[in-house]
Amino acid sequence: MAEQQQKNGNHASRPAGSGAAKRTTQAAGETPAGLNETWSGAGASGILTRRKRQYLIAIRTLPGFAASPANSVHETLKQMEDVEILRRLHPKGFKGLGAGAQPGAQEIIVVRMDDQRAETLRQSAPPHVVIEEDARIETGMSMFPASLAAPRSSRTAAAPRRRREVQFQVLGEGDQPLAGAGVTGLGRSFGALAITDQAGTASVAILDAEADLEDVGAIYVQPAADHWECFIQRPILNPAETNVVRLRPLSSQRLPDAANKPADEKRPAWTQELMGLGRLAAGLTGVGVKIGLIDSGCDNSHPLLRHVAKGVDLTRGNGAGDWTRDEIGQGTHCAGIIAGTGDSALGVSGIAPGTEIHVFKLSPGGRFSDLIEALDQCIERQIDIVHLGVSANQVSELVARKIIEARLRGVACVATSGDEGGPVRFPGMVPGVLCVSAVGRLGEFPADTHHALTAIPEFIGSVGVFATNFSGAGPQVGVCAPGVAVISSVPGGGLAARDGGAIAAAHVVGFAALVLAHHPLFRGVYASRGEQRVNALFELVLASATRPVFDPTRVGAGLPDFREVAGMGASNADAWNKTMQNLFGGAKEGLGERFPPSVGAPPGAMALMQLHAAGLI
């Protein structure tokens, strides 16, 4: 049985499991894609079989317990006829988290079995065996605003009757039809979506033919690229004619922030200005830093991203070069924020265009096992900073363990806090991850867009920076960054304004890449990879932050400001004093004070003081 992982970033080989399980699979036929998570189909008797899911099984090292080799667990599973072994994940980099870890103890076995079998195994397994669901992971925020989405109901919905079709045409600059635009009708009891054709037309079906068009609460039009979206509340619709929606091009929108800028500047880079990435960061490119983009892929045919040449699609069994096909668009958008090379025709550029991007496509279709594989490859490739643009509504001990392992090997993980508007989502809650929430700024988008509905009125700062109603909130949030109406690259070669926590995290990844590449701390004391280098990097980012005057559970330490990074050119002692205050948790008198070693001080604090004493920062 082939059990070794394929080389060059591909998935591990996927054995069929035990002979009996294999014969059962062959007799019944493969379950069609998309049905693995539901009923697996009718058996010969016509009775539905039990639901099957994917699960992860591994060994945890516990004090006082001698960990069994993973091979013994594998052999036991092979004897179970109702357990199908799919593959085995072998660690590529760091081989264990404890001194007593045995060879193979960190291996993870991916299986498929029904829920009853999984529960039986959980109850009978010893405490050092982990059995958890190999759950799906997600990217991006939900399509519909929560206030207008159809409510959940315990009643059985009536079968749809005759449909009422409402015709739309979406026009852009010069009244040119816009193909590929999403037109969504939202109401209290329905939500219907259609995509425009080459003529810019779409037919949105309302399920109940007798529904009054006044029940349509809003029409949400999302262009594929190069235009602002439009969110029309309480629209007046004509069922007998084509309803025309005209969108403004991004290039023509003169927002307040651009009032004092040269006429030839296409659009304001307000997101970078908000983080102090102006003249001080000019000429800094982040060259020499490797970034792992764990997201939905990256269209490297885009003019801003043609230098992105390394990637793997971990949602496919063969690990083929499908990583350049980004069906969701979030990965391409985040890649442009981090490392877009800049183009005068497009008028945008990335924060750290000199970084080397490694793309790990995990969405759509990825699972926890694929995320573990991606993190393992980041360790193997010696990635410096990982952008975790994916999240899940479940928690995985094995994913958390792999993130901790990556940190010990010098891989800094930056994650979104989530886009569901509730608590911080996994893996942003994992200790050691720098969790990022999204903020926006008033005046950076037209008033008739959905961007305007993301602000929380009671959390708007004096300069118009606001907390968002979609970001995950909690004490795990480390910092915040722009994540509303951010203009960046999208698949197909255009630009789009998007919202999301992953977009905010991409700003922090680019910011951290500049610090890692150009700060003297990482050319001396922390030139070597390791956990202390990650600690020092995150300390500098956190200490540079300026907090808006509202709830820290929504913004953490605040917005990182490159001008406030100690040692990167700050002009006065305030930045240094602030850094020391954040590192030690208490106010200090000034630069002349000699700080005694503190048991509670973070590992990078003493190194910062030593560099300052030597006149290096």
Coordinates of C-alpha atoms in Angstrom, one line a residue:
M1 CA 0.0 0.0 0.0
A2 CA 1.4 3.3 -1.0
E3 CA 1.6 5.5 2.1
Q4 CA 4.3 8.1 1.3
Q5 CA 3.5 11.6 0.4
Q6 CA 4.1 12.7 -3.2
K7 CA 6.9 15.2 -3.7
N8 CA 6.7 18.7 -5.1
G9 CA 3.9 19.9 -2.8
N10 CA 1.3 17.2 -3.9
H11 CA -1.0 15.5 -1.5
A12 CA -0.1 12.3 0.2
S13 CA -1.2 9.2 -1.6
R14 CA -4.7 8.0 -0.7
P15 CA -4.9 4.3 0.1
A16 CA -8.3 2.7 -0.2
G17 CA -8.2 1.4 3.3
S18 CA -8.9 -2.2 4.4
G19 CA -9.7 -4.9 1.8
A20 CA -13.3 -5.2 3.0
A21 CA -13.8 -1.4 3.0
K22 CA -12.3 -1.3 -0.5
R23 CA -14.7 -4.0 -1.8
T24 CA -17.6 -2.2 -0.3
T25 CA -16.6 1.0 -2.0
Q26 CA -16.2 -0.7 -5.3
A27 CA -19.5 -2.5 -5.0
A28 CA -21.5 0.5 -4.1
G29 CA -19.7 3.0 -6.4
E30 CA -18.0 6.2 -5.4
T31 CA -20.1 8.7 -3.6
P32 CA -20.8 11.7 -5.9
A33 CA -18.9 14.9 -5.1
G34 CA -20.9 17.0 -2.6
L35 CA -22.8 14.1 -1.1
N36 CA -20.0 13.0 1.3
E37 CA -21.4 15.3 4.0
T38 CA -25.0 14.0 3.6
W39 CA -26.7 10.6 3.2
S40 CA -24.5 8.4 1.2
G41 CA -27.3 6.8 -0.8
A42 CA -29.7 3.9 -0.7
G43 CA -28.5 0.3 -0.2
A44 CA -29.8 -2.8 -1.9
S45 CA -32.8 -2.9 0.5
G46 CA -33.7 0.7 -0.4
I47 CA -32.9 1.9 3.2
L48 CA -30.7 5.0 3.5
T49 CA -27.3 4.3 4.9
R50 CA -25.8 6.2 7.8
R51 CA -24.1 9.6 7.2
K52 CA -20.3 9.5 6.6
R53 CA -17.8 12.2 7.3
Q54 CA -14.0 12.6 7.1
Y55 CA -12.1 12.4 10.4
L56 CA -8.5 12.9 11.6
I57 CA -6.9 10.4 13.9
A58 CA -3.5 11.1 15.6
I59 CA -1.4 10.5 18.7
R60 CA -1.0 13.3 21.3
T61 CA 2.0 13.2 23.7
L62 CA 0.8 13.3 27.3
P63 CA 2.9 13.4 30.5
G64 CA 3.0 9.9 32.0
F65 CA 1.8 8.2 28.8
A66 CA 4.0 6.2 26.4
A67 CA 2.7 7.3 23.0
S68 CA 1.8 4.4 20.7
P69 CA 3.5 4.5 17.3
A70 CA 1.1 5.8 14.6
N71 CA 1.7 2.5 12.7
S72 CA -0.1 0.5 15.4
V73 CA -3.1 2.8 15.1
H74 CA -3.1 2.5 11.4
E75 CA -3.0 -1.3 11.6
T76 CA -5.9 -1.3 14.0
L77 CA -8.0 0.9 11.7
K78 CA -7.2 -1.4 8.7
Q79 CA -9.1 -4.2 10.5
M80 CA -12.3 -2.1 10.7
E81 CA -14.5 -2.9 7.7
D82 CA -16.6 0.3 8.1
V83 CA -13.6 2.6 8.3
E84 CA -12.0 3.7 5.0
I85 CA -8.5 5.0 5.2
L86 CA -8.0 7.9 2.8
R87 CA -4.4 9.0 3.4
R88 CA -1.7 9.6 6.0
L89 CA -0.1 13.0 6.6
H90 CA 3.6 12.7 7.5
P91 CA 5.3 15.8 9.1
K92 CA 7.9 17.4 6.8
G93 CA 9.6 19.7 9.1
F94 CA 9.7 19.7 12.9
K95 CA 9.2 16.1 14.0
G96 CA 7.6 16.5 17.4
L97 CA 6.6 18.9 20.2
G98 CA 7.9 17.0 23.1
A99 CA 11.2 15.5 24.1
G100 CA 9.5 12.1 24.4
A101 CA 7.8 12.1 21.0
Q102 CA 8.5 8.9 19.1
P103 CA 9.1 8.7 15.4
G104 CA 5.7 8.7 13.6
A105 CA 3.9 10.1 16.7
Q106 CA 3.0 13.3 14.9
E107 CA 1.6 11.5 11.9
I108 CA -2.1 12.1 11.1
I109 CA -4.4 9.5 9.5
V110 CA -7.4 10.7 7.5
V111 CA -10.4 8.4 7.4
R112 CA -14.0 8.3 6.3
M113 CA -16.6 6.7 8.6
D114 CA -20.1 7.2 9.8
D115 CA -20.9 9.3 12.9
Q116 CA -21.9 6.3 15.0
R117 CA -18.6 4.6 14.4
A118 CA -16.7 7.8 15.1
E119 CA -18.5 8.3 18.4
T120 CA -17.8 4.7 19.4
L121 CA -14.1 5.1 18.7
R122 CA -14.0 8.3 20.7
Q123 CA -15.5 6.6 23.8
S124 CA -13.2 3.6 23.6
A125 CA -9.9 5.3 22.6
P126 CA -7.2 6.0 25.2
P127 CA -6.6 9.6 26.2
H128 CA -3.5 10.0 24.0
V129 CA -5.5 9.3 20.8
V130 CA -7.1 12.3 19.0
I131 CA -10.3 11.7 16.9
E132 CA -11.8 14.8 15.4
E133 CA -13.8 15.8 12.3
D134 CA -11.9 16.8 9.3
A135 CA -14.1 19.8 8.9
R136 CA -14.5 22.1 5.9
I137 CA -12.8 25.5 6.0
E138 CA -14.1 28.7 4.4
T139 CA -13.0 32.0 2.9
G140 CA -14.6 35.3 2.6
M141 CA -17.7 36.9 4.2
S142 CA -21.3 35.8 3.7
M143 CA -23.1 37.1 0.7
F144 CA -26.2 38.6 2.4
P145 CA -26.4 41.2 5.1
A146 CA -27.7 39.4 8.2
S147 CA -30.5 41.9 8.7
L148 CA -32.0 41.1 5.3
A149 CA -31.2 37.4 5.0
A150 CA -34.1 34.9 5.2
P151 CA -34.6 34.0 8.9
R152 CA -34.2 30.4 10.1
S153 CA -37.5 28.7 10.7
S154 CA -38.4 25.4 12.3
R155 CA -41.4 25.1 10.0
T156 CA -41.2 23.0 6.9
A157 CA -41.1 25.5 3.9
A158 CA -43.7 25.0 1.3
A159 CA -42.5 23.8 -2.1
P160 CA -41.8 26.6 -4.5
R161 CA -44.7 27.5 -6.8
R162 CA -44.5 29.4 -10.1
R163 CA -41.5 31.7 -10.2
R164 CA -41.7 35.4 -11.0
E165 CA -38.8 36.6 -13.1
V166 CA -37.6 40.2 -12.7
Q167 CA -35.3 41.4 -15.4
F168 CA -32.2 43.6 -14.8
Q169 CA -29.5 45.1 -16.9
V170 CA -26.2 46.3 -15.4
L171 CA -24.3 49.1 -17.2
G172 CA -20.9 50.5 -16.4
E173 CA -18.8 53.4 -17.8
G174 CA -20.2 54.8 -21.0
D175 CA -23.3 52.7 -20.5
Q176 CA -21.4 49.6 -21.5
P177 CA -23.0 46.4 -20.4
L178 CA -21.2 44.6 -17.6
A179 CA -21.0 40.8 -17.8
G180 CA -20.4 38.7 -14.7
A181 CA -22.0 41.0 -12.2
G182 CA -24.0 39.4 -9.4
V183 CA -27.6 40.7 -8.9
T184 CA -29.1 39.7 -5.7
G185 CA -32.7 40.3 -4.6
L186 CA -33.1 40.3 -0.8
G187 CA -36.3 40.0 1.2
R188 CA -37.6 38.8 4.6
S189 CA -38.4 35.4 3.3
F190 CA -36.1 34.9 0.3
G191 CA -32.8 35.6 -1.4
A192 CA -32.3 35.1 -5.1
L193 CA -29.1 35.6 -7.1
A194 CA -28.4 35.8 -10.9
I195 CA -25.2 36.6 -12.9
T196 CA -25.4 39.0 -15.8
D197 CA -24.6 37.7 -19.4
Q198 CA -22.5 39.4 -22.1
A199 CA -25.4 41.9 -22.6
G200 CA -25.3 42.8 -18.9
T201 CA -28.7 41.2 -18.4
A202 CA -29.9 38.9 -15.7
S203 CA -33.2 37.4 -14.6
V204 CA -33.7 37.2 -10.8
A205 CA -36.3 34.6 -9.8
I206 CA -38.6 35.3 -6.8
L207 CA -39.8 31.9 -5.6
D208 CA -43.3 32.9 -4.8
A209 CA -45.1 34.2 -7.9
E210 CA -47.8 35.9 -5.7
A211 CA -45.3 37.9 -3.7
D212 CA -45.5 41.6 -3.9
L213 CA -42.4 43.3 -5.3
E214 CA -42.6 45.6 -2.4
D215 CA -41.4 42.7 -0.3
V216 CA -38.0 43.0 -2.0
G217 CA -36.0 44.7 0.7
A218 CA -32.9 45.4 -1.3
I219 CA -31.1 44.8 -4.6
Y220 CA -27.4 44.2 -4.3
V221 CA -25.3 44.5 -7.4
Q222 CA -21.7 43.3 -7.3
P223 CA -19.6 43.9 -10.4
A224 CA -16.8 41.5 -11.4
A225 CA -14.2 44.3 -11.5
D226 CA -13.4 48.0 -12.0
H227 CA -16.7 49.4 -10.8
W228 CA -18.2 50.3 -7.4
E229 CA -20.9 48.0 -6.2
C230 CA -24.5 49.2 -5.5
F231 CA -26.8 48.4 -2.7
I232 CA -30.4 49.8 -3.3
Q233 CA -32.7 49.6 -0.3
R234 CA -36.5 49.5 -0.8
P235 CA -36.1 49.5 -4.6
I236 CA -38.9 50.5 -7.0
L237 CA -39.0 47.6 -9.5
N238 CA -41.0 47.2 -12.7
P239 CA -42.0 43.6 -13.4
A240 CA -42.9 44.3 -17.0
E241 CA -39.7 46.0 -18.1
T242 CA -35.9 45.6 -17.7
N243 CA -34.7 47.4 -14.6
V244 CA -31.5 49.2 -15.4
V245 CA -28.7 49.7 -12.8
R246 CA -25.8 51.9 -13.6
L247 CA -22.5 51.5 -11.7
R248 CA -19.7 54.1 -11.2
P249 CA -16.2 53.1 -12.4
L250 CA -13.6 53.0 -9.6
S251 CA -11.4 55.4 -11.5
S252 CA -14.0 58.2 -11.7
Q253 CA -14.8 58.3 -8.0
R254 CA -13.3 61.5 -6.5
L255 CA -13.5 60.8 -2.8
P256 CA -12.7 63.4 0.0
D257 CA -9.3 61.8 0.7
A258 CA -8.2 62.6 -2.9
A259 CA -9.2 66.2 -2.8
N260 CA -5.7 67.6 -2.3
K261 CA -3.9 65.0 -4.5
P262 CA -2.5 65.4 -8.0
A263 CA -5.0 64.9 -10.8
D264 CA -3.0 62.2 -12.3
E265 CA -3.2 60.0 -9.2
K266 CA -5.9 57.4 -10.0
R267 CA -7.1 56.7 -6.5
P268 CA -6.0 57.4 -2.9
A269 CA -4.0 54.7 -1.2
W270 CA -5.8 55.5 2.1
T271 CA -5.3 52.0 3.5
Q272 CA -1.5 52.4 3.4
E273 CA -1.6 56.0 4.6
L274 CA -3.7 54.9 7.6
M275 CA -0.9 52.5 8.6
G276 CA 1.9 55.1 8.2
L277 CA 3.2 53.4 5.0
G278 CA 4.2 56.7 3.3
R279 CA 7.6 58.3 2.9
L280 CA 9.2 56.3 5.7
A281 CA 8.4 53.1 3.9
A282 CA 9.3 54.4 0.4
G283 CA 11.9 52.2 -1.2
L284 CA 11.3 49.3 1.2
T285 CA 10.1 46.2 -0.7
G286 CA 10.4 43.3 1.7
V287 CA 12.9 41.5 -0.5
G288 CA 14.2 38.3 1.1
V289 CA 11.0 37.5 3.0
K290 CA 8.9 34.5 2.0
I291 CA 5.1 34.7 2.5
G292 CA 2.7 31.8 2.5
L293 CA -0.7 32.8 1.2
I294 CA -3.2 30.2 2.5
D295 CA -6.4 31.2 0.7
S296 CA -8.4 30.6 -2.4
G297 CA -5.5 30.7 -4.9
C298 CA -4.0 33.5 -7.0
D299 CA -4.5 34.5 -10.6
N300 CA -0.9 35.3 -11.5
S301 CA -1.8 36.4 -15.0
H302 CA -3.0 39.7 -13.4
P303 CA -0.6 42.6 -14.3
L304 CA 0.1 43.2 -10.6
L305 CA 0.9 39.5 -9.9
R306 CA 2.9 38.1 -12.7
H307 CA 5.9 37.6 -10.5
V308 CA 4.0 35.1 -8.3
A309 CA 5.3 31.8 -9.6
K310 CA 5.1 29.3 -6.7
G311 CA 2.0 27.5 -5.6
V312 CA 0.0 24.4 -5.1
D313 CA -3.7 23.5 -5.1
L314 CA -4.3 21.4 -2.0
T315 CA -8.0 20.9 -2.7
R316 CA -7.2 18.5 -5.5
G317 CA -5.9 14.9 -5.2
N318 CA -3.0 15.5 -7.6
G319 CA -1.8 18.8 -6.4
A320 CA -1.8 20.2 -9.9
G321 CA -1.2 23.7 -11.0
D322 CA -4.8 24.7 -10.5
W323 CA -3.7 27.2 -7.8
T324 CA -3.8 29.9 -10.4
R325 CA -7.5 29.5 -10.8
D326 CA -9.2 31.6 -8.1
E327 CA -12.9 31.0 -8.2
I328 CA -13.6 33.1 -5.1
G329 CA -11.2 36.0 -5.8
Q330 CA -10.1 36.6 -2.2
G331 CA -6.6 35.1 -2.6
T332 CA -5.9 37.2 -5.7
H333 CA -7.2 40.3 -3.9
C334 CA -5.0 39.6 -0.8
A335 CA -1.9 38.9 -2.9
G336 CA -2.3 42.3 -4.5
I337 CA -2.4 44.0 -1.1
I338 CA 0.7 42.2 0.1
A339 CA 2.9 42.1 -3.0
G340 CA 1.3 43.8 -6.0
T341 CA 4.2 45.1 -8.1
G342 CA 2.5 48.4 -8.9
D343 CA 1.4 49.7 -12.3
S344 CA 0.9 53.4 -13.2
A345 CA -2.0 52.4 -15.5
L346 CA -3.8 50.7 -12.6
G347 CA -2.7 53.1 -9.9
V348 CA -2.3 50.6 -7.1
S349 CA 0.7 48.7 -5.6
G350 CA 1.3 46.2 -2.8
I351 CA 2.9 47.0 0.6
A352 CA 5.8 44.7 0.1
P353 CA 6.2 44.0 -3.6
G354 CA 9.7 42.4 -3.2
T355 CA 8.5 39.4 -1.1
E356 CA 8.3 35.9 -2.5
I357 CA 4.8 34.6 -2.4
H358 CA 4.0 30.9 -2.1
V359 CA 0.3 30.2 -2.8
F360 CA -1.5 27.4 -1.0
K361 CA -5.0 27.1 -2.5
L362 CA -7.4 25.7 0.1
S363 CA -10.8 27.1 -1.0
P364 CA -13.3 26.1 -2.2
G365 CA -13.4 22.5 -0.9
G366 CA -10.5 22.5 1.6
R367 CA -10.5 20.8 5.0
F368 CA -8.5 20.8 8.2
S369 CA -6.3 18.1 6.8
D370 CA -5.4 20.3 3.8
L371 CA -4.6 23.2 6.2
I372 CA -2.3 20.9 8.1
E373 CA -0.6 20.0 4.8
A374 CA -0.2 23.6 3.9
L375 CA 1.4 24.5 7.2
D376 CA 3.7 21.5 7.0
Q377 CA 4.8 22.8 3.6
C378 CA 5.4 26.3 5.0
I379 CA 7.7 24.7 7.6
E380 CA 9.5 22.7 4.9
R381 CA 9.9 25.7 2.6
Q382 CA 11.0 28.0 5.5
I383 CA 8.2 30.5 5.0
D384 CA 8.6 33.6 7.2
I385 CA 5.1 34.8 7.5
V386 CA 1.8 33.0 6.8
H387 CA -1.4 34.7 5.7
L388 CA -4.3 32.6 7.1
G389 CA -7.2 33.8 5.0
V390 CA -9.3 30.7 5.9
S391 CA -11.4 30.1 9.0
A392 CA -13.8 27.5 10.4
N393 CA -16.7 27.3 12.7
Q394 CA -15.1 24.4 14.5
V395 CA -11.9 24.0 16.5
S396 CA -9.2 21.5 15.6
E397 CA -6.6 20.4 18.2
L398 CA -4.5 19.0 15.4
V399 CA -4.5 22.2 13.4
A400 CA -3.7 24.2 16.5
R401 CA -0.8 21.9 17.3
K402 CA 0.6 22.4 13.7
I403 CA 0.4 26.2 14.1
I404 CA 2.3 26.0 17.4
E405 CA 4.8 23.7 15.7
A406 CA 5.2 26.3 12.8
R407 CA 5.8 29.1 15.3
L408 CA 8.5 27.1 17.0
R409 CA 10.2 26.8 13.6
G410 CA 10.1 30.5 13.0
V411 CA 6.9 30.8 11.0
A412 CA 4.8 33.8 12.0
C413 CA 1.1 33.1 11.4
V414 CA -1.3 36.1 10.8
A415 CA -5.0 35.2 10.8
T416 CA -8.4 36.8 10.2
S417 CA -10.7 37.2 13.1
G418 CA -13.6 36.0 10.9
D419 CA -16.4 37.6 9.0
E420 CA -19.5 36.3 10.9
G421 CA -19.8 39.1 13.3
G422 CA -19.6 36.9 16.4
P423 CA -16.6 35.6 18.5
V424 CA -13.2 35.2 16.9
R425 CA -13.2 32.2 14.5
F426 CA -10.7 29.4 14.4
P427 CA -7.7 29.5 13.9
G428 CA -7.6 33.2 14.8
M429 CA -8.1 32.2 18.4
V430 CA -5.1 29.9 18.6
P431 CA -2.4 31.3 21.1
G432 CA 0.6 32.5 19.2
V433 CA -1.3 33.6 16.1
L434 CA -1.5 37.4 15.4
C435 CA -5.3 37.8 15.0
V436 CA -6.5 40.8 12.9
S437 CA -9.9 42.4 12.7
A438 CA -11.2 44.7 10.0
V439 CA -11.9 48.4 10.2
G440 CA -13.0 51.0 7.6
R441 CA -12.9 54.7 7.2
L442 CA -15.9 57.0 6.3
G443 CA -15.6 58.8 3.0
E444 CA -13.7 56.1 1.2
F445 CA -16.7 54.6 -0.6
P446 CA -20.0 55.8 -2.1
A447 CA -22.9 56.1 0.2
D448 CA -25.1 53.7 -1.8
T449 CA -22.8 50.7 -1.4
H450 CA -22.9 47.8 1.0
H451 CA -19.6 49.1 2.4
A452 CA -21.6 51.9 4.1
L453 CA -23.6 49.3 6.0
T454 CA -20.6 47.7 7.7
A455 CA -19.9 50.5 10.2
I456 CA -21.0 50.2 13.8
P457 CA -22.4 53.7 14.6
E458 CA -21.3 53.7 18.2
F459 CA -17.7 52.7 17.2
I460 CA -16.7 55.5 14.9
G461 CA -13.5 57.3 15.8
S462 CA -12.7 61.0 15.4
V463 CA -11.0 60.6 12.1
G464 CA -13.8 58.4 10.7
V465 CA -12.2 55.0 11.4
F466 CA -14.9 52.6 12.4
A467 CA -15.2 49.1 13.8
T468 CA -17.1 46.7 11.5
N469 CA -20.2 44.7 12.2
F470 CA -18.8 41.6 10.4
S471 CA -15.5 41.2 12.1
G472 CA -15.0 38.6 14.8
A473 CA -14.5 40.2 18.3
G474 CA -12.9 39.0 21.5
P475 CA -9.8 39.2 23.6
Q476 CA -7.8 37.2 21.0
V477 CA -7.8 40.2 18.6
G478 CA -4.3 41.5 18.4
V479 CA -4.5 44.4 16.0
C480 CA -6.9 45.8 13.3
A481 CA -6.3 47.0 9.8
P482 CA -8.2 48.3 6.8
G483 CA -10.8 45.8 5.6
V484 CA -13.6 47.8 4.0
A485 CA -13.8 49.0 0.4
V486 CA -10.1 48.0 -0.2
I487 CA -9.2 48.2 -3.8
S488 CA -6.9 45.5 -5.1
S489 CA -6.5 42.9 -7.8
V490 CA -9.1 40.3 -8.7
P491 CA -9.1 37.4 -11.2
G492 CA -9.2 38.4 -14.8
G493 CA -6.9 41.4 -14.6
G494 CA -9.1 44.0 -13.1
L495 CA -9.6 45.7 -9.7
A496 CA -12.4 45.6 -7.1
A497 CA -13.3 47.1 -3.8
R498 CA -13.8 44.3 -1.3
D499 CA -14.5 43.8 2.4
G500 CA -13.3 41.2 4.9
G501 CA -11.0 40.1 7.7
A502 CA -8.6 38.3 5.4
I503 CA -8.1 41.6 3.6
A504 CA -7.3 43.3 6.9
A505 CA -4.9 40.4 7.7
A506 CA -3.2 40.9 4.3
H507 CA -2.3 44.5 5.3
V508 CA -0.7 43.3 8.5
V509 CA 1.2 40.5 6.6
G510 CA 2.7 43.2 4.3
F511 CA 3.5 45.5 7.2
A512 CA 5.2 42.7 9.1
A513 CA 7.2 41.7 6.0
L514 CA 8.7 45.2 5.7
V515 CA 9.7 45.1 9.4
L516 CA 11.2 41.6 9.1
A517 CA 13.1 42.5 5.9
H518 CA 14.5 45.9 6.9
H519 CA 14.6 46.2 10.7
P520 CA 18.2 45.8 12.2
L521 CA 16.9 43.5 14.8
F522 CA 16.4 40.8 12.2
R523 CA 19.8 41.2 10.7
G524 CA 21.5 40.7 14.0
V525 CA 20.1 39.2 17.2
Y526 CA 17.2 37.5 15.4
A527 CA 18.7 36.7 12.1
S528 CA 18.2 32.9 12.8
R529 CA 14.7 31.3 12.5
G530 CA 12.9 30.4 15.7
E531 CA 10.1 31.3 18.1
Q532 CA 11.9 34.2 19.5
R533 CA 12.2 35.8 16.1
V534 CA 8.4 35.5 15.7
N535 CA 7.9 37.0 19.2
A536 CA 10.1 40.0 18.4
L537 CA 8.4 40.6 15.1
F538 CA 4.9 40.5 16.7
E539 CA 6.1 42.7 19.6
L540 CA 7.2 45.4 17.2
V541 CA 3.9 45.3 15.2
L542 CA 1.8 45.4 18.4
A543 CA 3.9 48.2 20.0
S544 CA 3.5 50.4 16.9
A545 CA -0.3 50.3 17.1
T546 CA -2.5 53.3 17.8
R547 CA -5.8 52.4 19.3
P548 CA -9.0 54.1 18.3
V549 CA -11.1 55.2 21.2
F550 CA -13.5 52.2 21.3
D551 CA -13.8 48.6 22.4
P552 CA -10.4 46.9 22.3
T553 CA -12.1 43.5 21.9
R554 CA -12.9 44.7 18.4
V555 CA -9.6 46.4 17.5
G556 CA -7.0 44.8 19.8
A557 CA -4.0 47.1 20.3
G558 CA -5.2 49.2 17.4
L559 CA -3.9 50.1 13.9
P560 CA -0.2 49.3 13.3
D561 CA 1.7 52.5 12.3
F562 CA 5.0 52.1 10.5
R563 CA 6.1 55.5 11.7
E564 CA 5.8 54.2 15.3
V565 CA 8.0 51.0 14.8
A566 CA 10.9 51.5 17.1
G567 CA 14.1 51.4 15.1
M568 CA 12.5 52.1 11.7
G569 CA 13.1 55.8 11.7
A570 CA 10.9 57.3 14.4
S571 CA 12.0 60.9 15.0
N572 CA 11.6 61.1 18.8
A573 CA 11.7 59.2 22.0
D574 CA 8.0 58.7 22.2
A575 CA 8.0 55.6 20.0
W576 CA 10.7 53.9 22.0
N577 CA 9.0 54.7 25.3
K578 CA 5.7 53.4 23.9
T579 CA 7.5 50.2 22.8
M580 CA 9.0 49.6 26.2
Q581 CA 5.6 50.3 27.9
N582 CA 3.8 47.8 25.6
L583 CA 6.6 45.2 26.1
F584 CA 6.6 45.4 29.9
G585 CA 3.1 46.4 30.6
G586 CA 4.0 49.5 32.5
A587 CA 5.1 53.1 32.0
K588 CA 8.8 53.8 31.9
E589 CA 10.5 57.1 32.7
G590 CA 12.6 57.6 29.7
L591 CA 15.4 56.5 27.5
G592 CA 18.0 57.0 30.2
E593 CA 16.5 54.6 32.6
R594 CA 18.2 51.2 32.8
F595 CA 15.5 48.5 32.7
P596 CA 16.2 45.5 35.0
P597 CA 15.5 42.1 33.5
S598 CA 11.9 41.1 34.1
V599 CA 10.7 37.5 34.5
G600 CA 7.5 38.4 32.7
A601 CA 9.1 40.3 29.9
P602 CA 8.7 38.9 26.3
P603 CA 11.8 37.3 24.8
G604 CA 12.5 40.1 22.4
A605 CA 12.4 42.9 25.0
M606 CA 16.0 42.5 26.2
A607 CA 17.3 42.3 22.7
L608 CA 15.5 45.6 21.8
M609 CA 17.2 47.3 24.8
Q610 CA 20.6 45.9 23.9
L611 CA 20.3 47.2 20.3
H612 CA 19.2 50.6 21.6
A613 CA 22.1 50.7 24.0
A614 CA 24.5 49.9 21.2
G615 CA 23.0 52.8 19.1
L616 CA 21.6 50.5 16.5
I617 CA 18.0 51.6 17.1

